[in-house]
Amino acid sequence: MSQAEGPAVEVSEEVLEALRGASRVVALTGAGMSAESGVPTFRDAQSGLWEQFDPSQLATPEAWRADPPFVWAWYAWRVGLVRSVQPNPGHCALAELADLREVAVVTQNIDDLHERAGSTVLAHVHGSLLDFRCMDCGAPYDGEIEVPTEPVERLDPPTCPECQGDIRPGVVWFGEELPRAAFDDAVAALEALGPGDVCLVVGTSGIVYPAAGLPAVALSAGATVVEVNPQETDVSDMCHLHVRDTAARVLPTLVERVRSG
Ligand code: BJW
């Protein structure tokens, strides 16, 4: 398992002891988890044609209804991006941790990098970029997706073979309800943690609700909550321990040290 470049990662004995002592681990992951794979974090996601637009204005049903080809072009470009990148050592380390502890991965990420690293993801609470469905009738769509090789301003979404409606990405936009089963599974995994277990909160700003409320569930269950993030976040205060470094550097170190006892 390789660790990303740079000076040695500093992980406190407290963090190592917490993880060594845990029977169960729930990893709550956000955009920072995939940053070192080359997927920009959500709030850095503006690039190229989109740098003049606010992603939080694009990721809404209102934006879609106002101009489907404009929003679809953004998602189609991101489909190409996600397909072109690889899991990073952080994703791989979490997959390997499942050989050592009972691990549940709950992610806000809409990419499939945890799965490609070998993890079984318990819950994609904000859906999946690669699951498409009809905006009108909700039928799943598994037809071809035209992926632009570079950002384009507009692209017509595919058409639903059932009702001729527009096909949309299977993500959760602002103002939309989270997939109930996924969110319930996430809460249940966190409630099942006990004292001595660990919740890893990796690479999320903790700004977006209700996902930002999940670390509090771990806290109430009595688990030790460990944040892995180079920056302080809106959920830092509810984490017992913090590792201020990146996912692709910290997670391999943690797993290696747990493995070696
Ligand atoms: C690294 C790193 C490295 C960098 N290693 N770390 C108050 C209370 C409750 C709700 C609300 C409220 N006010 C408003 C709301 C509603 C709203 C909300 O939360 N808004 C906030 C902005 C305030 N929430 C919703 O609308 C949700 N739905 C809802 O509430 O429904 C209610 C309802 C009920 C019944 C009927 C109908 C409705 C839905 C939220 C959907 C969020 N969707 C998005 C877009 C997905 C599609 C797409 O990608 O285009 O999901 S928004 C975006 O943010 C995306 C992410 O999953 C999500 C979270 O972002 P994340 O992962 O935290 O990333 P970043 O970029 O913010 O942070 C990255 C972090 O990584 C940083 O901390 C870096 O330091 C760190 N980092 N490199 C480790 N290498």
mmCIF file of C-alpha atoms and ligand atoms in Angstrom:
data_model
loop_
_atom_site.group_PDB
_atom_site.id
_atom_site.type_symbol
_atom_site.label_atom_id
_atom_site.label_comp_id
_atom_site.label_asym_id
_atom_site.label_seq_id
_atom_site.Cartn_x
_atom_site.Cartn_y
_atom_site.Cartn_z
ATOM 1 C CA MET A 1 0.000 0.000 0.000
ATOM 2 C CA SER A 2 1.674 3.210 -1.075
ATOM 3 C CA GLN A 3 1.299 6.507 0.716
ATOM 4 C CA ALA A 4 1.086 9.789 -1.170
ATOM 5 C CA GLU A 5 4.281 11.865 -1.436
ATOM 6 C CA GLY A 6 5.510 14.195 1.288
ATOM 7 C CA PRO A 7 6.839 14.190 4.832
ATOM 8 C CA ALA A 8 5.775 11.405 7.198
ATOM 9 C CA VAL A 9 2.181 11.611 8.364
ATOM 10 C CA GLU A 10 1.788 12.514 12.015
ATOM 11 C CA VAL A 11 -0.871 10.389 13.665
ATOM 12 C CA SER A 12 -1.232 10.611 17.434
ATOM 13 C CA GLU A 13 -1.084 7.521 19.657
ATOM 14 C CA GLU A 14 -4.659 8.355 20.744
ATOM 15 C CA VAL A 15 -5.926 7.940 17.194
ATOM 16 C CA LEU A 16 -3.999 4.700 16.709
ATOM 17 C CA GLU A 17 -5.218 3.317 20.035
ATOM 18 C CA ALA A 18 -8.811 4.205 19.181
ATOM 19 C CA LEU A 19 -8.623 2.375 15.874
ATOM 20 C CA ARG A 20 -6.714 -0.611 17.255
ATOM 21 C CA GLY A 21 -9.341 -1.007 19.986
ATOM 22 C CA ALA A 22 -12.348 -0.727 17.690
ATOM 23 C CA SER A 23 -14.421 -3.707 16.588
ATOM 24 C CA ARG A 24 -16.521 -1.625 14.212
ATOM 25 C CA VAL A 25 -15.608 1.367 12.086
ATOM 26 C CA VAL A 26 -17.983 3.586 10.138
ATOM 27 C CA ALA A 27 -16.247 5.795 7.566
ATOM 28 C CA LEU A 28 -18.217 8.905 6.578
ATOM 29 C CA THR A 29 -16.563 10.226 3.448
ATOM 30 C CA GLY A 30 -16.918 13.415 1.425
ATOM 31 C CA ALA A 31 -15.374 15.076 -1.589
ATOM 32 C CA GLY A 32 -11.909 15.366 0.001
ATOM 33 C CA MET A 33 -11.726 11.554 -0.127
ATOM 34 C CA SER A 34 -11.547 11.660 -3.938
ATOM 35 C CA ALA A 35 -9.562 14.888 -4.287
ATOM 36 C CA GLU A 36 -6.227 13.087 -4.626
ATOM 37 C CA SER A 37 -7.708 10.949 -7.393
ATOM 38 C CA GLY A 38 -8.206 14.157 -9.363
ATOM 39 C CA VAL A 39 -11.909 14.768 -8.684
ATOM 40 C CA PRO A 40 -12.235 18.394 -7.572
ATOM 41 C CA THR A 41 -14.023 18.871 -4.255
ATOM 42 C CA PHE A 42 -17.540 20.161 -4.616
ATOM 43 C CA ARG A 43 -16.778 23.717 -3.643
ATOM 44 C CA ASP A 44 -13.723 23.775 -5.950
ATOM 45 C CA ALA A 45 -15.644 22.120 -8.737
ATOM 46 C CA GLN A 46 -15.779 25.235 -10.882
ATOM 47 C CA SER A 47 -13.387 24.865 -13.754
ATOM 48 C CA GLY A 48 -13.171 25.808 -17.392
ATOM 49 C CA LEU A 49 -16.553 26.898 -18.665
ATOM 50 C CA TRP A 50 -18.103 26.774 -15.248
ATOM 51 C CA GLU A 51 -15.772 29.007 -13.330
ATOM 52 C CA GLN A 52 -18.279 31.839 -13.579
ATOM 53 C CA PHE A 53 -21.101 29.704 -12.125
ATOM 54 C CA ASP A 54 -21.771 28.584 -8.593
ATOM 55 C CA PRO A 55 -22.094 24.768 -8.445
ATOM 56 C CA SER A 56 -24.725 25.094 -5.738
ATOM 57 C CA GLN A 57 -26.840 26.924 -8.336
ATOM 58 C CA LEU A 58 -26.306 24.127 -10.876
ATOM 59 C CA ALA A 59 -27.074 21.240 -8.522
ATOM 60 C CA THR A 60 -30.747 22.092 -8.127
ATOM 61 C CA PRO A 61 -34.006 20.947 -9.730
ATOM 62 C CA GLU A 62 -34.699 24.606 -10.531
ATOM 63 C CA ALA A 63 -31.481 24.912 -12.574
ATOM 64 C CA TRP A 64 -32.383 21.728 -14.437
ATOM 65 C CA ARG A 65 -35.900 22.874 -15.234
ATOM 66 C CA ALA A 66 -34.618 26.253 -16.420
ATOM 67 C CA ASP A 67 -32.066 24.778 -18.837
ATOM 68 C CA PRO A 68 -31.584 20.972 -19.006
ATOM 69 C CA PRO A 69 -28.837 21.002 -21.713
ATOM 70 C CA PHE A 70 -26.770 23.444 -19.667
ATOM 71 C CA VAL A 71 -26.901 21.335 -16.489
ATOM 72 C CA TRP A 72 -26.563 18.039 -18.398
ATOM 73 C CA ALA A 73 -23.359 19.308 -20.086
ATOM 74 C CA TRP A 74 -21.835 19.826 -16.619
ATOM 75 C CA TYR A 75 -22.764 16.322 -15.484
ATOM 76 C CA ALA A 76 -21.743 14.624 -18.743
ATOM 77 C CA TRP A 77 -18.301 16.213 -18.446
ATOM 78 C CA ARG A 78 -18.057 14.978 -14.846
ATOM 79 C CA VAL A 79 -19.020 11.445 -15.961
ATOM 80 C CA GLY A 80 -15.976 11.507 -18.269
ATOM 81 C CA LEU A 81 -13.808 12.845 -15.469
ATOM 82 C CA VAL A 82 -14.875 10.153 -12.974
ATOM 83 C CA ARG A 83 -14.419 7.399 -15.550
ATOM 84 C CA SER A 84 -10.885 8.627 -16.276
ATOM 85 C CA VAL A 85 -9.556 8.675 -12.697
ATOM 86 C CA GLN A 86 -8.496 5.905 -10.326
ATOM 87 C CA PRO A 87 -9.036 5.213 -6.617
ATOM 88 C CA ASN A 88 -6.265 6.725 -4.506
ATOM 89 C CA PRO A 89 -4.338 5.055 -1.637
ATOM 90 C CA GLY A 90 -6.956 6.361 0.808
ATOM 91 C CA HIS A 91 -9.774 4.477 -0.935
ATOM 92 C CA CYS A 92 -7.562 1.374 -1.084
ATOM 93 C CA ALA A 93 -6.686 1.618 2.608
ATOM 94 C CA LEU A 94 -10.359 1.760 3.621
ATOM 95 C CA ALA A 95 -11.014 -1.327 1.502
ATOM 96 C CA GLU A 96 -8.111 -3.109 3.248
ATOM 97 C CA LEU A 97 -9.346 -2.047 6.679
ATOM 98 C CA ALA A 98 -12.361 -4.283 6.053
ATOM 99 C CA ASP A 99 -9.992 -7.282 6.367
ATOM 100 C CA LEU A 100 -9.088 -6.145 9.881
ATOM 101 C CA ARG A 101 -12.270 -4.627 11.310
ATOM 102 C CA GLU A 102 -16.007 -4.554 10.577
ATOM 103 C CA VAL A 103 -16.226 -1.526 8.289
ATOM 104 C CA ALA A 104 -19.201 0.365 6.883
ATOM 105 C CA VAL A 105 -18.560 3.034 4.262
ATOM 106 C CA VAL A 106 -21.122 5.828 4.047
ATOM 107 C CA THR A 107 -20.311 8.378 1.386
ATOM 108 C CA GLN A 108 -21.677 11.673 0.170
ATOM 109 C CA ASN A 109 -19.641 11.154 -2.992
ATOM 110 C CA ILE A 110 -21.392 10.440 -6.245
ATOM 111 C CA ASP A 111 -18.366 8.718 -7.807
ATOM 112 C CA ASP A 112 -17.662 4.974 -7.697
ATOM 113 C CA LEU A 113 -14.066 5.122 -6.433
ATOM 114 C CA HIS A 114 -14.742 3.305 -3.142
ATOM 115 C CA GLU A 115 -16.277 0.405 -5.064
ATOM 116 C CA ARG A 116 -13.433 0.343 -7.581
ATOM 117 C CA ALA A 117 -10.963 0.188 -4.667
ATOM 118 C CA GLY A 118 -12.780 -2.906 -3.374
ATOM 119 C CA SER A 119 -15.065 -1.495 -0.671
ATOM 120 C CA THR A 120 -18.702 -2.410 -0.372
ATOM 121 C CA VAL A 121 -20.448 0.916 0.097
ATOM 122 C CA LEU A 122 -23.295 0.747 2.599
ATOM 123 C CA ALA A 123 -24.820 4.053 1.544
ATOM 124 C CA HIS A 124 -24.389 6.674 -1.171
ATOM 125 C CA VAL A 125 -26.456 9.271 0.648
ATOM 126 C CA HIS A 126 -26.277 11.780 -2.254
ATOM 127 C CA GLY A 127 -26.885 9.152 -4.937
ATOM 128 C CA SER A 128 -24.646 8.197 -7.837
ATOM 129 C CA LEU A 129 -23.483 10.137 -10.860
ATOM 130 C CA LEU A 130 -23.501 6.934 -12.912
ATOM 131 C CA ASP A 131 -27.096 5.861 -12.186
ATOM 132 C CA PHE A 132 -29.315 7.674 -14.642
ATOM 133 C CA ARG A 133 -33.074 7.949 -14.597
ATOM 134 C CA CYS A 134 -35.899 9.795 -16.306
ATOM 135 C CA MET A 135 -36.686 13.204 -14.817
ATOM 136 C CA ASP A 136 -40.383 12.692 -15.628
ATOM 137 C CA CYS A 137 -41.309 9.030 -15.087
ATOM 138 C CA GLY A 138 -38.308 7.968 -12.943
ATOM 139 C CA ALA A 139 -37.507 4.909 -15.103
ATOM 140 C CA PRO A 140 -33.848 3.860 -14.822
ATOM 141 C CA TYR A 141 -31.799 4.509 -17.957
ATOM 142 C CA ASP A 142 -28.886 2.310 -19.003
ATOM 143 C CA GLY A 143 -28.399 3.548 -22.555
ATOM 144 C CA GLU A 144 -25.346 5.243 -23.986
ATOM 145 C CA ILE A 145 -24.116 8.467 -22.413
ATOM 146 C CA GLU A 146 -22.296 10.822 -24.753
ATOM 147 C CA VAL A 147 -19.321 12.188 -22.846
ATOM 148 C CA PRO A 148 -17.658 15.355 -24.150
ATOM 149 C CA THR A 149 -13.868 15.180 -24.155
ATOM 150 C CA GLU A 150 -13.720 18.755 -22.943
ATOM 151 C CA PRO A 151 -16.288 20.983 -21.273
ATOM 152 C CA VAL A 152 -19.059 22.163 -23.583
ATOM 153 C CA GLU A 153 -21.675 24.708 -22.658
ATOM 154 C CA ARG A 154 -24.739 22.766 -23.696
ATOM 155 C CA LEU A 155 -25.535 19.154 -24.477
ATOM 156 C CA ASP A 156 -28.963 17.620 -24.925
ATOM 157 C CA PRO A 157 -29.662 14.948 -22.315
ATOM 158 C CA PRO A 158 -30.646 11.506 -23.618
ATOM 159 C CA THR A 159 -34.345 10.823 -24.011
ATOM 160 C CA CYS A 160 -36.291 8.295 -21.951
ATOM 161 C CA PRO A 161 -37.393 5.350 -24.154
ATOM 162 C CA GLU A 162 -40.542 4.983 -21.984
ATOM 163 C CA CYS A 163 -41.942 8.523 -21.989
ATOM 164 C CA GLN A 164 -39.553 10.734 -24.021
ATOM 165 C CA GLY A 165 -38.666 12.688 -20.860
ATOM 166 C CA ASP A 166 -35.161 14.000 -20.216
ATOM 167 C CA ILE A 167 -32.623 11.701 -18.547
ATOM 168 C CA ARG A 168 -30.967 13.110 -15.430
ATOM 169 C CA PRO A 169 -28.065 11.946 -13.243
ATOM 170 C CA GLY A 170 -29.039 9.910 -10.167
ATOM 171 C CA VAL A 171 -27.658 12.459 -7.722
ATOM 172 C CA VAL A 172 -29.416 14.340 -4.942
ATOM 173 C CA TRP A 173 -29.798 18.013 -5.701
ATOM 174 C CA PHE A 174 -30.356 20.753 -3.126
ATOM 175 C CA GLY A 175 -33.962 20.715 -1.968
ATOM 176 C CA GLU A 176 -34.417 17.046 -2.888
ATOM 177 C CA GLU A 177 -34.973 14.337 -0.320
ATOM 178 C CA LEU A 178 -32.068 11.940 0.259
ATOM 179 C CA PRO A 179 -32.673 8.286 -0.756
ATOM 180 C CA ARG A 180 -34.489 7.103 2.342
ATOM 181 C CA ALA A 181 -33.062 3.563 2.490
ATOM 182 C CA ALA A 182 -29.479 4.836 2.128
ATOM 183 C CA PHE A 183 -29.902 7.442 4.829
ATOM 184 C CA ASP A 184 -31.653 4.981 7.171
ATOM 185 C CA ASP A 185 -28.841 2.437 6.616
ATOM 186 C CA ALA A 186 -26.254 5.103 7.437
ATOM 187 C CA VAL A 187 -28.015 6.086 10.660
ATOM 188 C CA ALA A 188 -28.467 2.429 11.670
ATOM 189 C CA ALA A 189 -24.744 1.681 11.155
ATOM 190 C CA LEU A 190 -23.816 4.677 13.293
ATOM 191 C CA GLU A 191 -26.347 3.809 16.015
ATOM 192 C CA ALA A 192 -24.874 0.293 16.120
ATOM 193 C CA LEU A 193 -21.474 1.689 17.118
ATOM 194 C CA GLY A 194 -20.650 1.415 20.777
ATOM 195 C CA PRO A 195 -18.048 2.814 23.136
ATOM 196 C CA GLY A 196 -14.676 1.652 21.827
ATOM 197 C CA ASP A 197 -15.811 1.785 18.205
ATOM 198 C CA VAL A 198 -14.714 4.478 15.763
ATOM 199 C CA CYS A 199 -16.347 6.811 13.279
ATOM 200 C CA LEU A 200 -13.884 8.244 10.733
ATOM 201 C CA VAL A 201 -15.071 11.524 9.207
ATOM 202 C CA VAL A 202 -13.001 11.974 6.059
ATOM 203 C CA GLY A 203 -12.856 14.922 3.672
ATOM 204 C CA THR A 204 -16.175 16.632 4.237
ATOM 205 C CA SER A 205 -16.804 20.287 5.019
ATOM 206 C CA GLY A 206 -19.823 19.354 7.133
ATOM 207 C CA ILE A 207 -21.856 22.120 5.533
ATOM 208 C CA VAL A 208 -24.566 20.137 3.785
ATOM 209 C CA TYR A 209 -27.458 18.687 5.796
ATOM 210 C CA PRO A 210 -28.776 16.210 6.697
ATOM 211 C CA ALA A 211 -25.456 14.365 5.989
ATOM 212 C CA ALA A 212 -23.613 16.858 8.192
ATOM 213 C CA GLY A 213 -25.674 15.578 11.128
ATOM 214 C CA LEU A 214 -24.311 12.024 10.842
ATOM 215 C CA PRO A 215 -21.162 12.494 12.997
ATOM 216 C CA ALA A 216 -23.496 13.558 15.838
ATOM 217 C CA VAL A 217 -25.218 10.164 15.638
ATOM 218 C CA ALA A 218 -21.850 8.459 16.183
ATOM 219 C CA LEU A 219 -21.165 10.796 19.066
ATOM 220 C CA SER A 220 -24.502 9.942 20.714
ATOM 221 C CA ALA A 221 -23.787 6.225 20.242
ATOM 222 C CA GLY A 222 -20.621 6.654 22.325
ATOM 223 C CA ALA A 223 -18.118 6.001 19.531
ATOM 224 C CA THR A 224 -14.825 7.845 19.192
ATOM 225 C CA VAL A 225 -15.154 10.286 16.301
ATOM 226 C CA VAL A 226 -11.945 10.962 14.342
ATOM 227 C CA GLU A 227 -11.747 13.648 11.663
ATOM 228 C CA VAL A 228 -9.298 13.261 8.770
ATOM 229 C CA ASN A 229 -9.131 16.593 6.973
ATOM 230 C CA PRO A 230 -6.324 19.111 6.358
ATOM 231 C CA GLN A 231 -8.724 21.915 7.349
ATOM 232 C CA GLU A 232 -10.964 22.628 10.298
ATOM 233 C CA THR A 233 -14.607 22.110 9.332
ATOM 234 C CA ASP A 234 -18.138 22.748 10.563
ATOM 235 C CA VAL A 235 -18.113 19.287 12.208
ATOM 236 C CA SER A 236 -14.629 19.504 13.783
ATOM 237 C CA ASP A 237 -16.136 20.472 17.133
ATOM 238 C CA MET A 238 -18.057 17.227 17.387
ATOM 239 C CA CYS A 239 -14.978 15.082 16.643
ATOM 240 C CA HIS A 240 -12.906 13.856 19.572
ATOM 241 C CA LEU A 241 -9.667 13.550 17.594
ATOM 242 C CA HIS A 242 -8.309 15.190 14.443
ATOM 243 C CA VAL A 243 -5.659 14.268 11.902
ATOM 244 C CA ARG A 244 -4.847 17.376 9.898
ATOM 245 C CA ASP A 245 -3.577 15.789 6.719
ATOM 246 C CA THR A 246 -5.035 14.316 3.549
ATOM 247 C CA ALA A 247 -7.009 11.112 3.097
ATOM 248 C CA ALA A 248 -4.508 9.489 0.720
ATOM 249 C CA ARG A 249 -1.717 10.068 3.231
ATOM 250 C CA VAL A 250 -3.473 9.395 6.538
ATOM 251 C CA LEU A 251 -5.600 6.328 5.813
ATOM 252 C CA PRO A 252 -2.765 4.081 4.517
ATOM 253 C CA THR A 253 -0.690 5.033 7.570
ATOM 254 C CA LEU A 254 -3.558 4.250 9.936
ATOM 255 C CA VAL A 255 -4.320 0.904 8.366
ATOM 256 C CA GLU A 256 -0.665 -0.112 8.217
ATOM 257 C CA ARG A 257 -0.258 0.720 11.921
ATOM 258 C CA VAL A 258 -3.432 -1.176 12.875
ATOM 259 C CA ARG A 259 -2.263 -4.168 10.847
ATOM 260 C CA SER A 260 1.133 -4.193 12.510
ATOM 261 C CA GLY A 261 -0.531 -3.892 15.946
HETATM 262 C C1 BJW B 1 -9.665 16.914 1.982
HETATM 263 C C2 BJW B 1 -8.756 16.756 0.977
HETATM 264 C C3 BJW B 1 -7.991 15.611 1.045
HETATM 265 C C4 BJW B 1 -9.759 18.550 0.537
HETATM 266 N N1 BJW B 1 -8.150 14.742 2.048
HETATM 267 N N2 BJW B 1 -9.816 16.054 2.976
HETATM 268 C C5 BJW B 1 -30.353 23.606 7.524
HETATM 269 C C6 BJW B 1 -30.581 22.360 8.072
HETATM 270 C C7 BJW B 1 -30.871 21.268 7.271
HETATM 271 C C8 BJW B 1 -30.925 21.396 5.895
HETATM 272 C C9 BJW B 1 -30.714 22.637 5.370
HETATM 273 C C10 BJW B 1 -30.447 23.732 6.154
HETATM 274 N N3 BJW B 1 -30.311 24.799 5.342
HETATM 275 C C11 BJW B 1 -30.462 24.398 4.067
HETATM 276 C C12 BJW B 1 -30.714 23.087 4.057
HETATM 277 C C13 BJW B 1 -30.925 22.253 2.881
HETATM 278 C C14 BJW B 1 -29.715 21.805 2.133
HETATM 279 C C15 BJW B 1 -28.406 22.201 2.809
HETATM 280 O O1 BJW B 1 -27.828 21.504 3.597
HETATM 281 N N4 BJW B 1 -27.868 23.351 2.400
HETATM 282 C C16 BJW B 1 -26.591 23.821 2.968
HETATM 283 C C17 BJW B 1 -25.785 24.495 1.875
HETATM 284 C C18 BJW B 1 -26.889 24.701 4.152
HETATM 285 N N5 BJW B 1 -29.801 20.355 2.036
HETATM 286 C C19 BJW B 1 -30.535 19.796 1.108
HETATM 287 O O2 BJW B 1 -31.163 20.440 0.286
HETATM 288 C C20 BJW B 1 -30.585 18.272 1.126
HETATM 289 N N6 BJW B 1 -31.934 17.850 1.087
HETATM 290 C C21 BJW B 1 -32.778 18.140 2.071
HETATM 291 O O3 BJW B 1 -32.448 18.734 3.091
HETATM 292 O O4 BJW B 1 -34.028 17.670 1.807
HETATM 293 C C22 BJW B 1 -35.083 18.009 2.706
HETATM 294 C C23 BJW B 1 -36.349 17.460 2.074
HETATM 295 C C24 BJW B 1 -37.191 16.683 2.849
HETATM 296 C C25 BJW B 1 -38.379 16.187 2.285
HETATM 297 C C26 BJW B 1 -38.672 16.481 0.951
HETATM 298 C C27 BJW B 1 -37.817 17.231 0.191
HETATM 299 C C28 BJW B 1 -36.643 17.738 0.747
HETATM 300 C C29 BJW B 1 -29.956 17.713 -0.141
HETATM 301 C C30 BJW B 1 -28.487 17.954 -0.186
HETATM 302 C C31 BJW B 1 -27.935 17.449 -1.504
HETATM 303 C C32 BJW B 1 -26.469 17.768 -1.665
HETATM 304 N N7 BJW B 1 -26.064 17.463 -2.989
HETATM 305 C C33 BJW B 1 -24.705 17.770 -3.403
HETATM 306 C C34 BJW B 1 -24.623 17.727 -4.942
HETATM 307 C C35 BJW B 1 -24.618 16.315 -5.489
HETATM 308 C C36 BJW B 1 -24.567 16.319 -6.972
HETATM 309 C C37 BJW B 1 -23.317 16.926 -7.556
HETATM 310 O O5 BJW B 1 -22.193 16.622 -7.115
HETATM 311 O O6 BJW B 1 -23.449 17.716 -8.491
HETATM 312 O O7 BJW B 1 -23.799 16.840 -2.805
HETATM 313 S S1 BJW B 1 -24.120 19.342 -2.806
HETATM 314 C C38 BJW B 1 -22.466 18.840 -2.581
HETATM 315 O O8 BJW B 1 -22.115 19.030 -1.198
HETATM 316 C C39 BJW B 1 -22.423 17.330 -2.863
HETATM 317 C C40 BJW B 1 -21.615 16.826 -1.705
HETATM 318 O O9 BJW B 1 -21.893 15.468 -1.459
HETATM 319 C C41 BJW B 1 -22.026 17.745 -0.589
HETATM 320 C C42 BJW B 1 -21.070 17.797 0.553
HETATM 321 O O10 BJW B 1 -19.828 18.281 0.151
HETATM 322 P P1 BJW B 1 -18.519 17.715 0.826
HETATM 323 O O11 BJW B 1 -18.352 16.297 0.476
HETATM 324 O O12 BJW B 1 -18.513 18.072 2.248
HETATM 325 O O13 BJW B 1 -17.407 18.526 0.009
HETATM 326 P P2 BJW B 1 -16.877 20.000 0.170
HETATM 327 O O14 BJW B 1 -16.341 20.386 -1.156
HETATM 328 O O15 BJW B 1 -17.837 20.912 0.805
HETATM 329 O O16 BJW B 1 -15.678 19.850 1.224
HETATM 330 C C43 BJW B 1 -14.521 19.121 0.915
HETATM 331 C C44 BJW B 1 -13.726 18.907 2.188
HETATM 332 O O17 BJW B 1 -12.638 18.080 1.881
HETATM 333 C C45 BJW B 1 -13.151 20.194 2.787
HETATM 334 O O18 BJW B 1 -13.384 20.204 4.193
HETATM 335 C C46 BJW B 1 -11.652 20.086 2.507
HETATM 336 O O19 BJW B 1 -10.836 20.663 3.549
HETATM 337 C C47 BJW B 1 -11.470 18.599 2.496
HETATM 338 N N8 BJW B 1 -10.368 18.132 1.692
HETATM 339 N N9 BJW B 1 -8.880 17.838 0.090
HETATM 340 C C48 BJW B 1 -9.082 15.032 3.006
HETATM 341 N N10 BJW B 1 -7.082 15.390 0.081
#
